[in-house]
């Protein structure tokens, strides 16, 4: 993700900022412009003027719940931003625990949408397109009924317990996963959505089957076998994660999530002007300068060549802080080929 600054005073802002801590102005994210906007009051209830500009905005209605800081131009009819309009079900906000978990979920979902918009991927709501649109249901467990996170026909369901750090860590250990985050869930499930939209019933399907396998294999049976027997012993030679080995669909979704990890993290490194020059006695000394915007058309091998040393350095820093590896994965040649396939799918022109 890029760095953001206040349009009034130039102070550093976070993507989730609502107020500039330096000058005290209200700020919000204008998705269509890809920037944070500093705001002045207008005297008109709920309407703000862009400081130093001509834009007039109001906040998404979910700002009232502390769940969104995105702006809507006043000439637009919607009360929800383009990210929040995809919500079909949200938790009962009468429960403060639900509110806190939903806020965390929305933070992750808005970061997902930042990437989707930057990559110009098609995102229609279920209201706009009931067949191919995207929708989200955020549900809580009830009595003995366990909500399962997953995707079906453009509808992504997230169990709000995933927003609780303790619950998520318990699940991570139970599933023997090296990595489990809210943002990771969103990036995985959106991979299923884009397989349906951009691979199935297209001329990419044969190429997909060559790399990922035949998705027509019994899905329920494959998952049952995976949970009963685990991943094959050589899964690291072919898959980005153990779960990716369970079925071709899961392989694509896991790899798609890692592609979004790569692009967004590399943009952050680019925004900070990172230059990596490990001080070892290896010859020659390799210098990695992340001097490109990964959201713009870029040769995939440029992304991969920067990703490997970047993640190695991030892991080393985490270990120095006594933390787990931030990226506990290896990009082997077979996985790199799959990532390149996804890069081709993502970078191709798409219908809105």
mmCIF file of C-alpha atoms in Angstrom:
data_model
loop_
_atom_site.group_PDB
_atom_site.id
_atom_site.type_symbol
_atom_site.label_atom_id
_atom_site.label_comp_id
_atom_site.label_asym_id
_atom_site.label_seq_id
_atom_site.Cartn_x
_atom_site.Cartn_y
_atom_site.Cartn_z
ATOM 1 C CA UNK A 1 0.000 0.000 0.000
ATOM 2 C CA UNK A 2 1.157 3.533 -0.743
ATOM 3 C CA UNK A 3 1.874 6.169 1.878
ATOM 4 C CA UNK A 4 -0.769 8.819 2.467
ATOM 5 C CA UNK A 5 -0.457 12.412 3.611
ATOM 6 C CA UNK A 6 -2.761 15.163 4.736
ATOM 7 C CA UNK A 7 -3.624 17.491 1.884
ATOM 8 C CA UNK A 8 -3.645 20.414 4.279
ATOM 9 C CA UNK A 9 -0.429 20.066 6.269
ATOM 10 C CA UNK A 10 1.426 17.182 4.603
ATOM 11 C CA UNK A 11 1.487 15.023 7.746
ATOM 12 C CA UNK A 12 1.687 11.261 7.402
ATOM 13 C CA UNK A 13 -1.720 9.531 7.476
ATOM 14 C CA UNK A 14 -2.693 5.896 7.839
ATOM 15 C CA UNK A 15 -5.115 4.286 5.391
ATOM 16 C CA UNK A 16 -7.632 4.067 8.243
ATOM 17 C CA UNK A 17 -7.184 7.679 9.472
ATOM 18 C CA UNK A 18 -10.257 9.801 10.123
ATOM 19 C CA UNK A 19 -8.497 12.808 11.644
ATOM 20 C CA UNK A 20 -5.071 14.280 10.931
ATOM 21 C CA UNK A 21 -3.255 14.184 14.259
ATOM 22 C CA UNK A 22 -1.089 17.128 13.204
ATOM 23 C CA UNK A 23 -3.613 19.743 12.041
ATOM 24 C CA UNK A 24 -6.850 18.270 13.447
ATOM 25 C CA UNK A 25 -8.756 18.260 10.160
ATOM 26 C CA UNK A 26 -11.142 15.461 9.269
ATOM 27 C CA UNK A 27 -9.730 13.222 6.535
ATOM 28 C CA UNK A 28 -11.181 10.423 4.462
ATOM 29 C CA UNK A 29 -10.251 8.115 1.623
ATOM 30 C CA UNK A 30 -11.483 8.982 -1.872
ATOM 31 C CA UNK A 31 -11.297 5.596 -3.607
ATOM 32 C CA UNK A 32 -11.848 6.933 -7.119
ATOM 33 C CA UNK A 33 -8.805 9.165 -6.668
ATOM 34 C CA UNK A 34 -6.712 6.733 -4.618
ATOM 35 C CA UNK A 35 -5.827 9.347 -2.028
ATOM 36 C CA UNK A 36 -6.677 10.651 1.411
ATOM 37 C CA UNK A 37 -8.531 13.965 1.299
ATOM 38 C CA UNK A 38 -8.325 16.687 3.964
ATOM 39 C CA UNK A 39 -11.763 18.147 4.652
ATOM 40 C CA UNK A 40 -13.263 21.444 5.769
ATOM 41 C CA UNK A 41 -16.764 21.837 7.163
ATOM 42 C CA UNK A 42 -19.292 23.566 4.900
ATOM 43 C CA UNK A 43 -22.060 24.455 7.314
ATOM 44 C CA UNK A 44 -24.238 21.891 5.594
ATOM 45 C CA UNK A 45 -24.909 18.874 7.795
ATOM 46 C CA UNK A 46 -22.703 15.917 6.866
ATOM 47 C CA UNK A 47 -21.159 17.656 3.847
ATOM 48 C CA UNK A 48 -17.439 18.439 3.668
ATOM 49 C CA UNK A 49 -15.381 20.402 1.173
ATOM 50 C CA UNK A 50 -11.951 19.268 0.034
ATOM 51 C CA UNK A 51 -9.345 21.518 1.579
ATOM 52 C CA UNK A 52 -7.669 23.384 -1.269
ATOM 53 C CA UNK A 53 -9.815 21.674 -3.903
ATOM 54 C CA UNK A 54 -13.259 21.643 -5.442
ATOM 55 C CA UNK A 55 -14.511 18.262 -4.258
ATOM 56 C CA UNK A 56 -17.506 17.990 -1.943
ATOM 57 C CA UNK A 57 -17.986 14.792 0.013
ATOM 58 C CA UNK A 58 -19.869 13.006 2.738
ATOM 59 C CA UNK A 59 -18.673 9.984 4.665
ATOM 60 C CA UNK A 60 -19.941 6.474 4.030
ATOM 61 C CA UNK A 61 -22.836 5.722 6.401
ATOM 62 C CA UNK A 62 -20.727 3.048 8.112
ATOM 63 C CA UNK A 63 -18.425 5.787 9.401
ATOM 64 C CA UNK A 64 -21.074 6.252 12.108
ATOM 65 C CA UNK A 65 -20.150 2.771 13.386
ATOM 66 C CA UNK A 66 -16.391 3.353 13.171
ATOM 67 C CA UNK A 67 -16.254 0.806 10.350
ATOM 68 C CA UNK A 68 -15.359 2.941 7.302
ATOM 69 C CA UNK A 69 -13.533 6.187 6.470
ATOM 70 C CA UNK A 70 -14.279 6.212 2.730
ATOM 71 C CA UNK A 71 -15.827 9.256 1.087
ATOM 72 C CA UNK A 72 -18.731 9.553 -1.328
ATOM 73 C CA UNK A 73 -19.032 12.506 -3.685
ATOM 74 C CA UNK A 74 -22.155 14.516 -2.869
ATOM 75 C CA UNK A 75 -23.473 14.098 -6.415
ATOM 76 C CA UNK A 76 -23.602 10.316 -5.923
ATOM 77 C CA UNK A 77 -26.916 8.832 -4.686
ATOM 78 C CA UNK A 78 -25.452 6.080 -2.501
ATOM 79 C CA UNK A 79 -25.114 6.319 1.272
ATOM 80 C CA UNK A 80 -22.562 3.477 1.380
ATOM 81 C CA UNK A 81 -19.164 3.486 -0.357
ATOM 82 C CA UNK A 82 -18.384 0.974 -3.102
ATOM 83 C CA UNK A 83 -16.715 -1.337 -0.591
ATOM 84 C CA UNK A 84 -19.528 -1.301 1.985
ATOM 85 C CA UNK A 85 -22.221 -1.714 -0.697
ATOM 86 C CA UNK A 86 -21.081 -5.323 -1.101
ATOM 87 C CA UNK A 87 -22.245 -6.154 2.441
ATOM 88 C CA UNK A 88 -25.392 -8.279 2.456
ATOM 89 C CA UNK A 89 -25.374 -9.260 6.152
ATOM 90 C CA UNK A 90 -23.517 -7.683 9.054
ATOM 91 C CA UNK A 91 -23.557 -8.788 12.707
ATOM 92 C CA UNK A 92 -26.041 -7.541 15.289
ATOM 93 C CA UNK A 93 -24.585 -4.168 16.260
ATOM 94 C CA UNK A 94 -26.450 -4.226 19.540
ATOM 95 C CA UNK A 95 -23.651 -6.432 20.845
ATOM 96 C CA UNK A 96 -20.446 -4.423 21.485
ATOM 97 C CA UNK A 97 -18.311 -7.532 20.873
ATOM 98 C CA UNK A 98 -19.889 -7.865 17.433
ATOM 99 C CA UNK A 99 -19.237 -4.189 16.722
ATOM 100 C CA UNK A 100 -15.534 -4.499 17.559
ATOM 101 C CA UNK A 101 -15.149 -7.623 15.437
ATOM 102 C CA UNK A 102 -17.026 -6.100 12.504
ATOM 103 C CA UNK A 103 -14.812 -3.013 12.642
ATOM 104 C CA UNK A 104 -11.719 -5.237 12.364
ATOM 105 C CA UNK A 105 -13.311 -7.175 9.514
ATOM 106 C CA UNK A 106 -14.084 -3.980 7.604
ATOM 107 C CA UNK A 107 -10.529 -2.752 8.058
ATOM 108 C CA UNK A 108 -9.276 -5.901 6.328
ATOM 109 C CA UNK A 109 -11.968 -5.794 3.626
ATOM 110 C CA UNK A 110 -11.213 -2.174 2.771
ATOM 111 C CA UNK A 111 -7.533 -3.065 2.347
ATOM 112 C CA UNK A 112 -8.620 -5.863 0.014
ATOM 113 C CA UNK A 113 -10.705 -3.421 -2.027
ATOM 114 C CA UNK A 114 -7.790 -1.010 -2.229
ATOM 115 C CA UNK A 115 -5.912 -3.737 -4.109
ATOM 116 C CA UNK A 116 -8.854 -4.754 -6.304
ATOM 117 C CA UNK A 117 -9.422 -1.162 -7.359
ATOM 118 C CA UNK A 118 -5.719 -0.539 -7.991
ATOM 119 C CA UNK A 119 -5.578 -3.677 -10.159
ATOM 120 C CA UNK A 120 -8.752 -2.578 -12.000
ATOM 121 C CA UNK A 121 -10.443 -5.900 -11.292
ATOM 122 C CA UNK A 122 -14.209 -6.039 -11.848
ATOM 123 C CA UNK A 123 -16.204 -5.569 -8.641
ATOM 124 C CA UNK A 124 -19.977 -5.431 -8.959
ATOM 125 C CA UNK A 125 -22.363 -5.891 -6.061
ATOM 126 C CA UNK A 126 -25.051 -8.565 -5.940
ATOM 127 C CA UNK A 127 -27.589 -5.753 -6.316
ATOM 128 C CA UNK A 128 -25.958 -4.648 -9.579
ATOM 129 C CA UNK A 129 -25.501 -8.177 -10.908
ATOM 130 C CA UNK A 130 -27.249 -10.993 -9.037
ATOM 131 C CA UNK A 131 -25.461 -13.699 -11.034
ATOM 132 C CA UNK A 132 -21.863 -12.465 -11.184
ATOM 133 C CA UNK A 133 -21.788 -9.801 -8.497
ATOM 134 C CA UNK A 134 -19.924 -9.977 -5.190
ATOM 135 C CA UNK A 135 -21.460 -10.013 -1.732
ATOM 136 C CA UNK A 136 -20.364 -10.546 1.869
ATOM 137 C CA UNK A 137 -22.066 -12.053 4.905
ATOM 138 C CA UNK A 138 -20.430 -11.516 8.291
ATOM 139 C CA UNK A 139 -21.974 -13.931 10.760
ATOM 140 C CA UNK A 140 -21.510 -15.006 14.369
ATOM 141 C CA UNK A 141 -21.741 -18.535 15.731
ATOM 142 C CA UNK A 142 -25.090 -19.230 17.352
ATOM 143 C CA UNK A 143 -25.753 -21.932 19.949
ATOM 144 C CA UNK A 144 -24.278 -25.103 18.442
ATOM 145 C CA UNK A 145 -24.288 -23.732 14.890
ATOM 146 C CA UNK A 146 -20.772 -23.013 13.663
ATOM 147 C CA UNK A 147 -20.412 -20.484 10.829
ATOM 148 C CA UNK A 148 -17.994 -21.676 8.166
ATOM 149 C CA UNK A 149 -15.903 -19.123 6.291
ATOM 150 C CA UNK A 150 -16.100 -19.736 2.550
ATOM 151 C CA UNK A 151 -17.243 -18.722 -0.926
ATOM 152 C CA UNK A 152 -20.149 -19.824 -3.093
ATOM 153 C CA UNK A 153 -21.406 -18.165 -6.288
ATOM 154 C CA UNK A 154 -19.943 -14.764 -5.476
ATOM 155 C CA UNK A 155 -21.105 -14.799 -1.848
ATOM 156 C CA UNK A 156 -18.273 -14.731 0.699
ATOM 157 C CA UNK A 157 -19.121 -15.662 4.287
ATOM 158 C CA UNK A 158 -16.761 -14.738 7.125
ATOM 159 C CA UNK A 159 -17.167 -15.938 10.690
ATOM 160 C CA UNK A 160 -16.668 -12.813 12.813
ATOM 161 C CA UNK A 161 -14.763 -14.911 15.370
ATOM 162 C CA UNK A 162 -11.858 -14.651 12.921
ATOM 163 C CA UNK A 163 -11.541 -11.020 14.048
ATOM 164 C CA UNK A 164 -10.640 -12.155 17.572
ATOM 165 C CA UNK A 165 -6.882 -12.645 17.868
ATOM 166 C CA UNK A 166 -7.189 -15.426 20.445
ATOM 167 C CA UNK A 167 -9.879 -17.330 18.523
ATOM 168 C CA UNK A 168 -7.889 -17.026 15.308
ATOM 169 C CA UNK A 169 -4.698 -18.284 16.963
ATOM 170 C CA UNK A 170 -6.568 -21.269 18.416
ATOM 171 C CA UNK A 171 -7.885 -22.064 14.932
ATOM 172 C CA UNK A 172 -4.432 -21.602 13.398
ATOM 173 C CA UNK A 173 -2.900 -24.097 15.786
ATOM 174 C CA UNK A 174 -5.776 -26.571 15.424
ATOM 175 C CA UNK A 175 -5.421 -26.454 11.635
ATOM 176 C CA UNK A 176 -1.599 -26.568 11.857
ATOM 177 C CA UNK A 177 -1.340 -23.433 9.722
ATOM 178 C CA UNK A 178 1.805 -21.262 9.726
ATOM 179 C CA UNK A 179 -0.201 -18.151 8.828
ATOM 180 C CA UNK A 180 -3.794 -17.059 9.453
ATOM 181 C CA UNK A 181 -5.020 -13.460 9.228
ATOM 182 C CA UNK A 182 -8.263 -11.677 8.428
ATOM 183 C CA UNK A 183 -6.755 -10.063 5.356
ATOM 184 C CA UNK A 184 -5.431 -13.444 4.283
ATOM 185 C CA UNK A 185 -8.964 -14.875 4.488
ATOM 186 C CA UNK A 186 -10.314 -12.111 2.272
ATOM 187 C CA UNK A 187 -7.531 -12.533 -0.270
ATOM 188 C CA UNK A 188 -8.085 -16.304 -0.371
ATOM 189 C CA UNK A 189 -11.874 -16.159 -0.736
ATOM 190 C CA UNK A 190 -11.716 -13.444 -3.395
ATOM 191 C CA UNK A 191 -9.462 -15.823 -5.320
ATOM 192 C CA UNK A 192 -12.388 -18.239 -5.563
ATOM 193 C CA UNK A 193 -14.581 -15.397 -6.823
ATOM 194 C CA UNK A 194 -12.147 -14.421 -9.557
ATOM 195 C CA UNK A 195 -11.644 -18.031 -10.613
ATOM 196 C CA UNK A 196 -15.370 -18.078 -11.370
ATOM 197 C CA UNK A 197 -15.254 -14.707 -13.120
ATOM 198 C CA UNK A 198 -11.943 -14.766 -14.975
ATOM 199 C CA UNK A 199 -10.929 -18.404 -15.507
ATOM 200 C CA UNK A 200 -13.977 -20.671 -15.689
ATOM 201 C CA UNK A 201 -15.597 -20.793 -19.141
ATOM 202 C CA UNK A 202 -12.687 -18.859 -20.680
ATOM 203 C CA UNK A 203 -9.741 -19.747 -22.892
ATOM 204 C CA UNK A 204 -7.584 -19.754 -19.728
ATOM 205 C CA UNK A 205 -9.176 -22.925 -18.397
ATOM 206 C CA UNK A 206 -6.831 -25.370 -20.145
ATOM 207 C CA UNK A 207 -3.789 -23.456 -18.906
ATOM 208 C CA UNK A 208 -5.245 -23.492 -15.400
ATOM 209 C CA UNK A 209 -5.737 -27.256 -15.474
ATOM 210 C CA UNK A 210 -2.190 -27.807 -16.700
ATOM 211 C CA UNK A 211 -0.755 -25.916 -13.708
ATOM 212 C CA UNK A 212 -3.259 -26.363 -10.909
ATOM 213 C CA UNK A 213 -5.027 -29.605 -11.764
ATOM 214 C CA UNK A 214 -8.555 -30.561 -12.814
ATOM 215 C CA UNK A 215 -11.171 -28.701 -10.799
ATOM 216 C CA UNK A 216 -13.784 -31.275 -11.860
ATOM 217 C CA UNK A 217 -12.355 -33.720 -9.292
ATOM 218 C CA UNK A 218 -14.747 -34.320 -6.377
ATOM 219 C CA UNK A 219 -14.277 -31.256 -4.173
ATOM 220 C CA UNK A 220 -15.928 -32.511 -0.993
ATOM 221 C CA UNK A 221 -14.085 -35.810 -1.271
ATOM 222 C CA UNK A 222 -10.763 -34.049 -1.819
ATOM 223 C CA UNK A 223 -11.204 -31.891 1.285
ATOM 224 C CA UNK A 224 -12.285 -34.877 3.345
ATOM 225 C CA UNK A 225 -9.159 -36.749 2.288
ATOM 226 C CA UNK A 226 -6.979 -33.736 3.029
ATOM 227 C CA UNK A 227 -8.327 -33.300 6.556
ATOM 228 C CA UNK A 228 -8.071 -37.022 7.252
ATOM 229 C CA UNK A 229 -4.632 -37.682 5.755
ATOM 230 C CA UNK A 230 -2.959 -34.280 5.489
ATOM 231 C CA UNK A 231 -0.915 -32.957 2.593
ATOM 232 C CA UNK A 232 1.319 -35.263 0.518
ATOM 233 C CA UNK A 233 4.936 -35.464 1.751
ATOM 234 C CA UNK A 234 6.263 -33.559 -1.278
ATOM 235 C CA UNK A 235 3.697 -30.736 -1.210
ATOM 236 C CA UNK A 236 6.412 -28.083 -0.755
ATOM 237 C CA UNK A 237 7.775 -28.944 -4.208
ATOM 238 C CA UNK A 238 4.494 -28.032 -5.905
ATOM 239 C CA UNK A 239 2.277 -25.888 -3.690
ATOM 240 C CA UNK A 240 2.516 -22.605 -1.815
ATOM 241 C CA UNK A 241 0.828 -24.118 1.252
ATOM 242 C CA UNK A 242 -0.281 -27.503 2.538
ATOM 243 C CA UNK A 243 -3.939 -26.539 2.097
ATOM 244 C CA UNK A 244 -3.307 -25.659 -1.549
ATOM 245 C CA UNK A 245 -2.604 -29.346 -2.194
ATOM 246 C CA UNK A 246 -6.185 -30.350 -1.298
ATOM 247 C CA UNK A 247 -7.867 -29.401 -4.607
ATOM 248 C CA UNK A 248 -7.227 -27.324 -7.722
ATOM 249 C CA UNK A 249 -9.693 -24.645 -6.589
ATOM 250 C CA UNK A 250 -7.921 -24.261 -3.257
ATOM 251 C CA UNK A 251 -4.545 -24.188 -4.979
ATOM 252 C CA UNK A 252 -5.711 -21.281 -7.133
ATOM 253 C CA UNK A 253 -7.243 -19.398 -4.178
ATOM 254 C CA UNK A 254 -4.150 -19.855 -2.010
ATOM 255 C CA UNK A 255 -1.863 -18.758 -4.838
ATOM 256 C CA UNK A 256 -4.134 -15.803 -5.663
ATOM 257 C CA UNK A 257 -3.923 -14.675 -2.032
ATOM 258 C CA UNK A 258 -0.122 -14.843 -2.166
ATOM 259 C CA UNK A 259 -0.127 -12.790 -5.362
ATOM 260 C CA UNK A 260 -2.045 -10.043 -3.540
ATOM 261 C CA UNK A 261 0.368 -10.354 -0.600
ATOM 262 C CA UNK A 262 3.227 -9.767 -3.024
ATOM 263 C CA UNK A 263 1.814 -6.793 -4.882
ATOM 264 C CA UNK A 264 0.555 -4.875 -1.875
ATOM 265 C CA UNK A 265 3.621 -5.496 0.296
ATOM 266 C CA UNK A 266 5.958 -4.574 -2.537
ATOM 267 C CA UNK A 267 4.059 -1.310 -2.980
ATOM 268 C CA UNK A 268 4.646 -0.558 0.691
ATOM 269 C CA UNK A 269 8.348 -1.280 0.238
ATOM 270 C CA UNK A 270 8.347 0.952 -2.867
ATOM 271 C CA UNK A 271 6.624 3.753 -0.932
ATOM 272 C CA UNK A 272 9.315 3.563 1.756
ATOM 273 C CA UNK A 273 12.108 3.504 -0.831
ATOM 274 C CA UNK A 274 13.530 0.248 0.445
ATOM 275 C CA UNK A 275 16.906 -0.903 -0.839
ATOM 276 C CA UNK A 276 18.243 -4.255 0.324
ATOM 277 C CA UNK A 277 21.956 -4.993 0.383
ATOM 278 C CA UNK A 278 22.711 -7.903 2.713
ATOM 279 C CA UNK A 279 26.172 -7.555 4.253
ATOM 280 C CA UNK A 280 27.657 -10.988 3.694
ATOM 281 C CA UNK A 281 30.813 -12.282 2.069
ATOM 282 C CA UNK A 282 28.874 -13.745 -0.844
ATOM 283 C CA UNK A 283 30.179 -12.699 -4.254
ATOM 284 C CA UNK A 284 28.769 -10.835 -5.994
ATOM 285 C CA UNK A 285 26.758 -8.895 -3.427
ATOM 286 C CA UNK A 286 23.208 -8.646 -4.683
ATOM 287 C CA UNK A 287 21.456 -5.336 -4.254
ATOM 288 C CA UNK A 288 17.669 -5.207 -4.500
ATOM 289 C CA UNK A 289 16.186 -1.779 -5.063
ATOM 290 C CA UNK A 290 12.396 -1.702 -5.057
ATOM 291 C CA UNK A 291 12.021 1.251 -7.373
ATOM 292 C CA UNK A 292 8.850 0.277 -9.237
ATOM 293 C CA UNK A 293 5.104 0.459 -8.554
ATOM 294 C CA UNK A 294 3.928 -3.181 -8.580
ATOM 295 C CA UNK A 295 0.318 -2.163 -9.251
ATOM 296 C CA UNK A 296 1.339 -0.816 -12.638
ATOM 297 C CA UNK A 297 2.147 -3.171 -15.532
ATOM 298 C CA UNK A 298 5.353 -4.903 -14.494
ATOM 299 C CA UNK A 299 7.132 -8.008 -15.689
ATOM 300 C CA UNK A 300 6.235 -10.734 -13.212
ATOM 301 C CA UNK A 301 9.862 -11.787 -12.732
ATOM 302 C CA UNK A 302 10.629 -8.252 -11.535
ATOM 303 C CA UNK A 303 8.051 -8.752 -8.776
ATOM 304 C CA UNK A 304 9.410 -12.167 -7.867
ATOM 305 C CA UNK A 305 13.055 -11.067 -7.873
ATOM 306 C CA UNK A 306 12.213 -8.331 -5.356
ATOM 307 C CA UNK A 307 9.824 -10.452 -3.300
ATOM 308 C CA UNK A 308 12.295 -13.127 -2.266
ATOM 309 C CA UNK A 309 14.917 -10.889 -0.600
ATOM 310 C CA UNK A 310 12.210 -8.629 0.837
ATOM 311 C CA UNK A 311 10.443 -11.479 2.625
ATOM 312 C CA UNK A 312 13.727 -12.927 3.817
ATOM 313 C CA UNK A 313 14.649 -9.591 5.367
ATOM 314 C CA UNK A 314 11.187 -9.174 6.929
ATOM 315 C CA UNK A 315 11.426 -12.626 8.484
ATOM 316 C CA UNK A 316 14.881 -11.835 9.860
ATOM 317 C CA UNK A 317 13.586 -8.621 11.444
ATOM 318 C CA UNK A 318 10.624 -10.448 12.977
ATOM 319 C CA UNK A 319 12.920 -13.084 14.461
ATOM 320 C CA UNK A 320 15.046 -10.318 15.974
ATOM 321 C CA UNK A 321 11.884 -9.142 17.760
ATOM 322 C CA UNK A 322 11.088 -12.660 18.968
ATOM 323 C CA UNK A 323 8.149 -12.959 16.581
ATOM 324 C CA UNK A 324 7.153 -15.631 14.097
ATOM 325 C CA UNK A 325 8.104 -15.256 10.448
ATOM 326 C CA UNK A 326 5.853 -12.727 8.752
ATOM 327 C CA UNK A 327 6.008 -14.803 5.552
ATOM 328 C CA UNK A 328 6.541 -18.490 6.426
ATOM 329 C CA UNK A 329 6.434 -19.742 2.820
ATOM 330 C CA UNK A 330 8.770 -20.650 -0.006
ATOM 331 C CA UNK A 331 8.228 -19.708 -3.654
ATOM 332 C CA UNK A 332 9.567 -22.765 -5.476
ATOM 333 C CA UNK A 333 9.660 -22.883 -9.327
ATOM 334 C CA UNK A 334 6.290 -24.676 -9.626
ATOM 335 C CA UNK A 335 4.630 -22.049 -7.425
ATOM 336 C CA UNK A 336 6.321 -19.211 -9.320
ATOM 337 C CA UNK A 337 4.803 -20.562 -12.536
ATOM 338 C CA UNK A 338 1.354 -20.545 -10.949
ATOM 339 C CA UNK A 339 1.850 -17.003 -9.669
ATOM 340 C CA UNK A 340 2.856 -15.928 -13.176
ATOM 341 C CA UNK A 341 -0.379 -17.437 -14.492
ATOM 342 C CA UNK A 342 -2.386 -15.417 -11.979
ATOM 343 C CA UNK A 343 -0.416 -12.304 -12.891
ATOM 344 C CA UNK A 344 -1.532 -12.827 -16.493
ATOM 345 C CA UNK A 345 -5.159 -13.246 -15.427
ATOM 346 C CA UNK A 346 -5.101 -10.159 -13.208
ATOM 347 C CA UNK A 347 -3.287 -7.890 -15.676
ATOM 348 C CA UNK A 348 -5.537 -8.730 -18.640
ATOM 349 C CA UNK A 349 -8.243 -6.191 -19.558
ATOM 350 C CA UNK A 350 -11.546 -7.012 -17.871
ATOM 351 C CA UNK A 351 -15.120 -5.988 -18.434
ATOM 352 C CA UNK A 352 -16.497 -3.791 -15.662
#
